[in-house]
CSV table of C-alpha atoms in Angstrom, one decimal:
chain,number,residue,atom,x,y,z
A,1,UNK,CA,122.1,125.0,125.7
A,2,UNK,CA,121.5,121.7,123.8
A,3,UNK,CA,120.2,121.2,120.4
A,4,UNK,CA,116.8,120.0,121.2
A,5,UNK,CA,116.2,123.5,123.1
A,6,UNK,CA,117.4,125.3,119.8
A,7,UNK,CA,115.4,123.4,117.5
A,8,UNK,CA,112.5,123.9,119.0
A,9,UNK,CA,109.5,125.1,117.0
A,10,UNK,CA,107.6,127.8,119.0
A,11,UNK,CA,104.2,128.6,118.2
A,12,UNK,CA,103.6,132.4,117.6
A,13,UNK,CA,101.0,133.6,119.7
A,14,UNK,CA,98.2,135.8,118.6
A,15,UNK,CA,99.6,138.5,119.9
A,16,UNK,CA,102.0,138.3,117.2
A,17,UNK,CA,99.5,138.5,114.6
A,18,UNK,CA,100.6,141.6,112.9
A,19,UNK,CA,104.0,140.0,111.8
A,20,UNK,CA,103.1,136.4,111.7
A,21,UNK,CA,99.5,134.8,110.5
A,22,UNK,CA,98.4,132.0,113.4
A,23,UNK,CA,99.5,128.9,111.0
A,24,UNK,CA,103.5,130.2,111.0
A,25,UNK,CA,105.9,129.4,113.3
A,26,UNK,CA,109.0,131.0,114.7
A,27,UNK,CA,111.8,129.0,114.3
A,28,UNK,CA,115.5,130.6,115.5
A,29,UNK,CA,113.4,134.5,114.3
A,30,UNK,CA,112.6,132.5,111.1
A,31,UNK,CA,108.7,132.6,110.1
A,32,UNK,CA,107.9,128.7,108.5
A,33,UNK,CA,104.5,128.1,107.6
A,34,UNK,CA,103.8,124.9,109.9
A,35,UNK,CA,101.1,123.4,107.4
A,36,UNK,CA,103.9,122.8,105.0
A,37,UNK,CA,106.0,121.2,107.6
A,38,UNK,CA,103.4,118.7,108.3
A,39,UNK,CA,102.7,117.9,105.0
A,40,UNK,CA,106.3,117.1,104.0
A,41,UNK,CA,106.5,114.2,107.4
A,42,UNK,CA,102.3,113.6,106.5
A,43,UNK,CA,101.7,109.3,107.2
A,44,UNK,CA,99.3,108.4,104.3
A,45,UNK,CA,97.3,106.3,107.0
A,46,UNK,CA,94.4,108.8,106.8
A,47,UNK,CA,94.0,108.9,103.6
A,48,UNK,CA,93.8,105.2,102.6
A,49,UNK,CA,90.4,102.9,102.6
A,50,UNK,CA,90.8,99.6,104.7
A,51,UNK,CA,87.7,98.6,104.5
A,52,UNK,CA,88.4,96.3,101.6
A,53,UNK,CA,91.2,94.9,103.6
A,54,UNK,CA,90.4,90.3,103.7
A,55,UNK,CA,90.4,89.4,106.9
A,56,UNK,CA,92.2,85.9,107.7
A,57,UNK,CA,90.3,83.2,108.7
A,58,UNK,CA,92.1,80.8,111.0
A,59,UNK,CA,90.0,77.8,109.2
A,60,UNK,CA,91.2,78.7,106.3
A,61,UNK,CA,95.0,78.5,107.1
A,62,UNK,CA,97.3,76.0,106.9
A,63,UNK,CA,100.4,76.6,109.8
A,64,UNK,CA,103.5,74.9,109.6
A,65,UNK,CA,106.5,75.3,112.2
A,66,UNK,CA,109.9,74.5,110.1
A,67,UNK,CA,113.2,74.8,110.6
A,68,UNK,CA,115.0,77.6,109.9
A,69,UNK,CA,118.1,78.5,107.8
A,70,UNK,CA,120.8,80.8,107.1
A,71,UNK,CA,123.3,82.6,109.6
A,72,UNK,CA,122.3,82.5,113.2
A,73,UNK,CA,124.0,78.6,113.8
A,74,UNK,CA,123.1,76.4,116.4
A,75,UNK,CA,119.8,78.7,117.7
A,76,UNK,CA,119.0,78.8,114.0
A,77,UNK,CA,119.2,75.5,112.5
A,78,UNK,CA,117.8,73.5,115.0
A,79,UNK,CA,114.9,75.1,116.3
A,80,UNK,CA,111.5,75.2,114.7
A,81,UNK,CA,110.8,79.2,114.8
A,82,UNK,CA,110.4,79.7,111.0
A,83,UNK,CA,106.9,79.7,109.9
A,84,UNK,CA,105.3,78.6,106.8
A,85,UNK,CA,101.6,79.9,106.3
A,86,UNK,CA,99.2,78.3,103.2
A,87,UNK,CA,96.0,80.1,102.9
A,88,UNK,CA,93.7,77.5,101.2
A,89,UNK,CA,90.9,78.9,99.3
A,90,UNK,CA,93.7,80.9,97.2
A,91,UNK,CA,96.9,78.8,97.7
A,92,UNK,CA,98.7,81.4,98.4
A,93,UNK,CA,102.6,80.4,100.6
A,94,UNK,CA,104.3,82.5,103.0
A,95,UNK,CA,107.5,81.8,104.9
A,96,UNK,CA,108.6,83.8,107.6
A,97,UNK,CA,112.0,84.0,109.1
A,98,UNK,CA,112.8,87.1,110.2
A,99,UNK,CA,113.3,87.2,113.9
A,100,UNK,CA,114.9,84.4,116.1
A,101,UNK,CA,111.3,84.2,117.6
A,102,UNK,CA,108.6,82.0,116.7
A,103,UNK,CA,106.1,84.5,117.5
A,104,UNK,CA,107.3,87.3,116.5
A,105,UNK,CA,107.6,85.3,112.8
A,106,UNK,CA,104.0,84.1,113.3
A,107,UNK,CA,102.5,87.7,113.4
A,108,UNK,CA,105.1,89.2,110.7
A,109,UNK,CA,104.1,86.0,108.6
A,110,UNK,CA,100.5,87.0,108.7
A,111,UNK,CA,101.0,90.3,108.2
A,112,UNK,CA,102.8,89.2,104.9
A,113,UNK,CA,99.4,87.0,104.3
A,114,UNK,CA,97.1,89.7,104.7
A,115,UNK,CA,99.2,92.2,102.2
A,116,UNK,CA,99.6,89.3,99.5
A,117,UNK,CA,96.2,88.7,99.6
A,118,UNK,CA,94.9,92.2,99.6
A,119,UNK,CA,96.7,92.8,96.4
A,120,UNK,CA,95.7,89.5,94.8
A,121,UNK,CA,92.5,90.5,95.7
A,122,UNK,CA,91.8,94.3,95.5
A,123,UNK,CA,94.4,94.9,92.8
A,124,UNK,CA,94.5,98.8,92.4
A,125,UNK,CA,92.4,99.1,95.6
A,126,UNK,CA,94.7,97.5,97.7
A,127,UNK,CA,96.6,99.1,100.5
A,128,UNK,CA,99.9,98.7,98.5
A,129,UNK,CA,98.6,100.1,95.1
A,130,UNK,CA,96.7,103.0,97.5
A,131,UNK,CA,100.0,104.1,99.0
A,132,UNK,CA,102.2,103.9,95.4
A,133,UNK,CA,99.1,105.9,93.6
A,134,UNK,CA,99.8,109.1,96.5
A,135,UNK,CA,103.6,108.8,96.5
A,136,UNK,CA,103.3,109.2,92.6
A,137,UNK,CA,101.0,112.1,93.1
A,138,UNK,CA,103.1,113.6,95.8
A,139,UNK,CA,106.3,112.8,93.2
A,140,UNK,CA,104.4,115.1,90.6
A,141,UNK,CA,103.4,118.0,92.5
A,142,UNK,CA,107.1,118.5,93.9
A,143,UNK,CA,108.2,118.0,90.1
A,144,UNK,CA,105.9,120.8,89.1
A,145,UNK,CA,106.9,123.2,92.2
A,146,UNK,CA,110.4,122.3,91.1
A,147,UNK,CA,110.0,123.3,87.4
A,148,UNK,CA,107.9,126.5,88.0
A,149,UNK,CA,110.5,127.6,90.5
A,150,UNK,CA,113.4,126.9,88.1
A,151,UNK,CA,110.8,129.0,85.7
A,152,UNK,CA,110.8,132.0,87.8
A,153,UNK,CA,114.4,131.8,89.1
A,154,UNK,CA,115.1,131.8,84.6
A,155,UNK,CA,112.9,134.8,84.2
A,156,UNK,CA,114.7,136.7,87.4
A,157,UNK,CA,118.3,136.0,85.8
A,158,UNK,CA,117.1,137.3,82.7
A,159,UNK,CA,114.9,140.2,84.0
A,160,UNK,CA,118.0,141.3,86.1
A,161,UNK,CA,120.7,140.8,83.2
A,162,UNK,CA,122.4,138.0,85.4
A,163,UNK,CA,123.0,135.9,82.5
């Protein structure tokens, strides 16, 4: 039997009801509430506004190929697949070099484009400052679950003469 058929979450039917509620799984004879399982691997992508997102103009970008530098040798140095992007109106530069690919660096460099000028732009409303804003409010909900718990586990030890 391999791991992926022990791991496996089963959904408890309704059947079941009396022991388990429908939003609990059975995992190894172990009841988990699934909405807390999803919450703990949740993407933020649902929860952020793109609609203030810029969109890039090709006329307003300025594309250079260059050369590119660092370890890689020959297929590095002396082929043009590092891109430097200059968006105009706000003179903003972005060099890209990640990949040995010039397209591949093309899109990643106007990917970086897009997020430098969002938070230029939309400051606090930006994607960036967006996701930051619900990691710190995730960050202070498990510090509170984390404090009352140490609370309660204090009142137990003392309630039961364990310490």
């Amino acid at each position: 039997m391999s791991i992926k058929s022990i791991l496996t979450y089963l959904k408890v039917p309704n059947s079941i009801s009396s022991l388990a509620s429908h939003n609990e799984l059975l995992w190894l004879g172990i009841m988990i509430n699934y909405k807390s399982i999803q919450v703990r691997n949740k993407s933020f992508k649902r929860y952020l506004d793109y609609s203030n997102v810029p969109k890039l103009d090709e006329a307003d970008l300025e594309e250079q190929f260059i050369r590119g530098s660092g370890p890689g040798g020959q297929a590095t140095n002396k082929t043009n697949n590092a891109v430097l992007l200059k968006h105009k109106p706000t003179g903003l530069v972005v060099k890209c070099h990640e990949t040995r690919s010039q397209w591949d660096n093309k899109k990643r460099a106007r990917e970086i484009l897009v997020t430098k000028l969002d938070n230029l732009l939309n400051k606090e409303r930006s994607i960036e400052a967006q996701i930051h804003a619900l990691e710190k409010k995730q960050q202070t909900q498990k510090e509170y679950k984390r404090k009352k718990l140490n609370e309660m586990k204090k009142a137990f030890r003392e309630r039961e003469g364990l310490t």
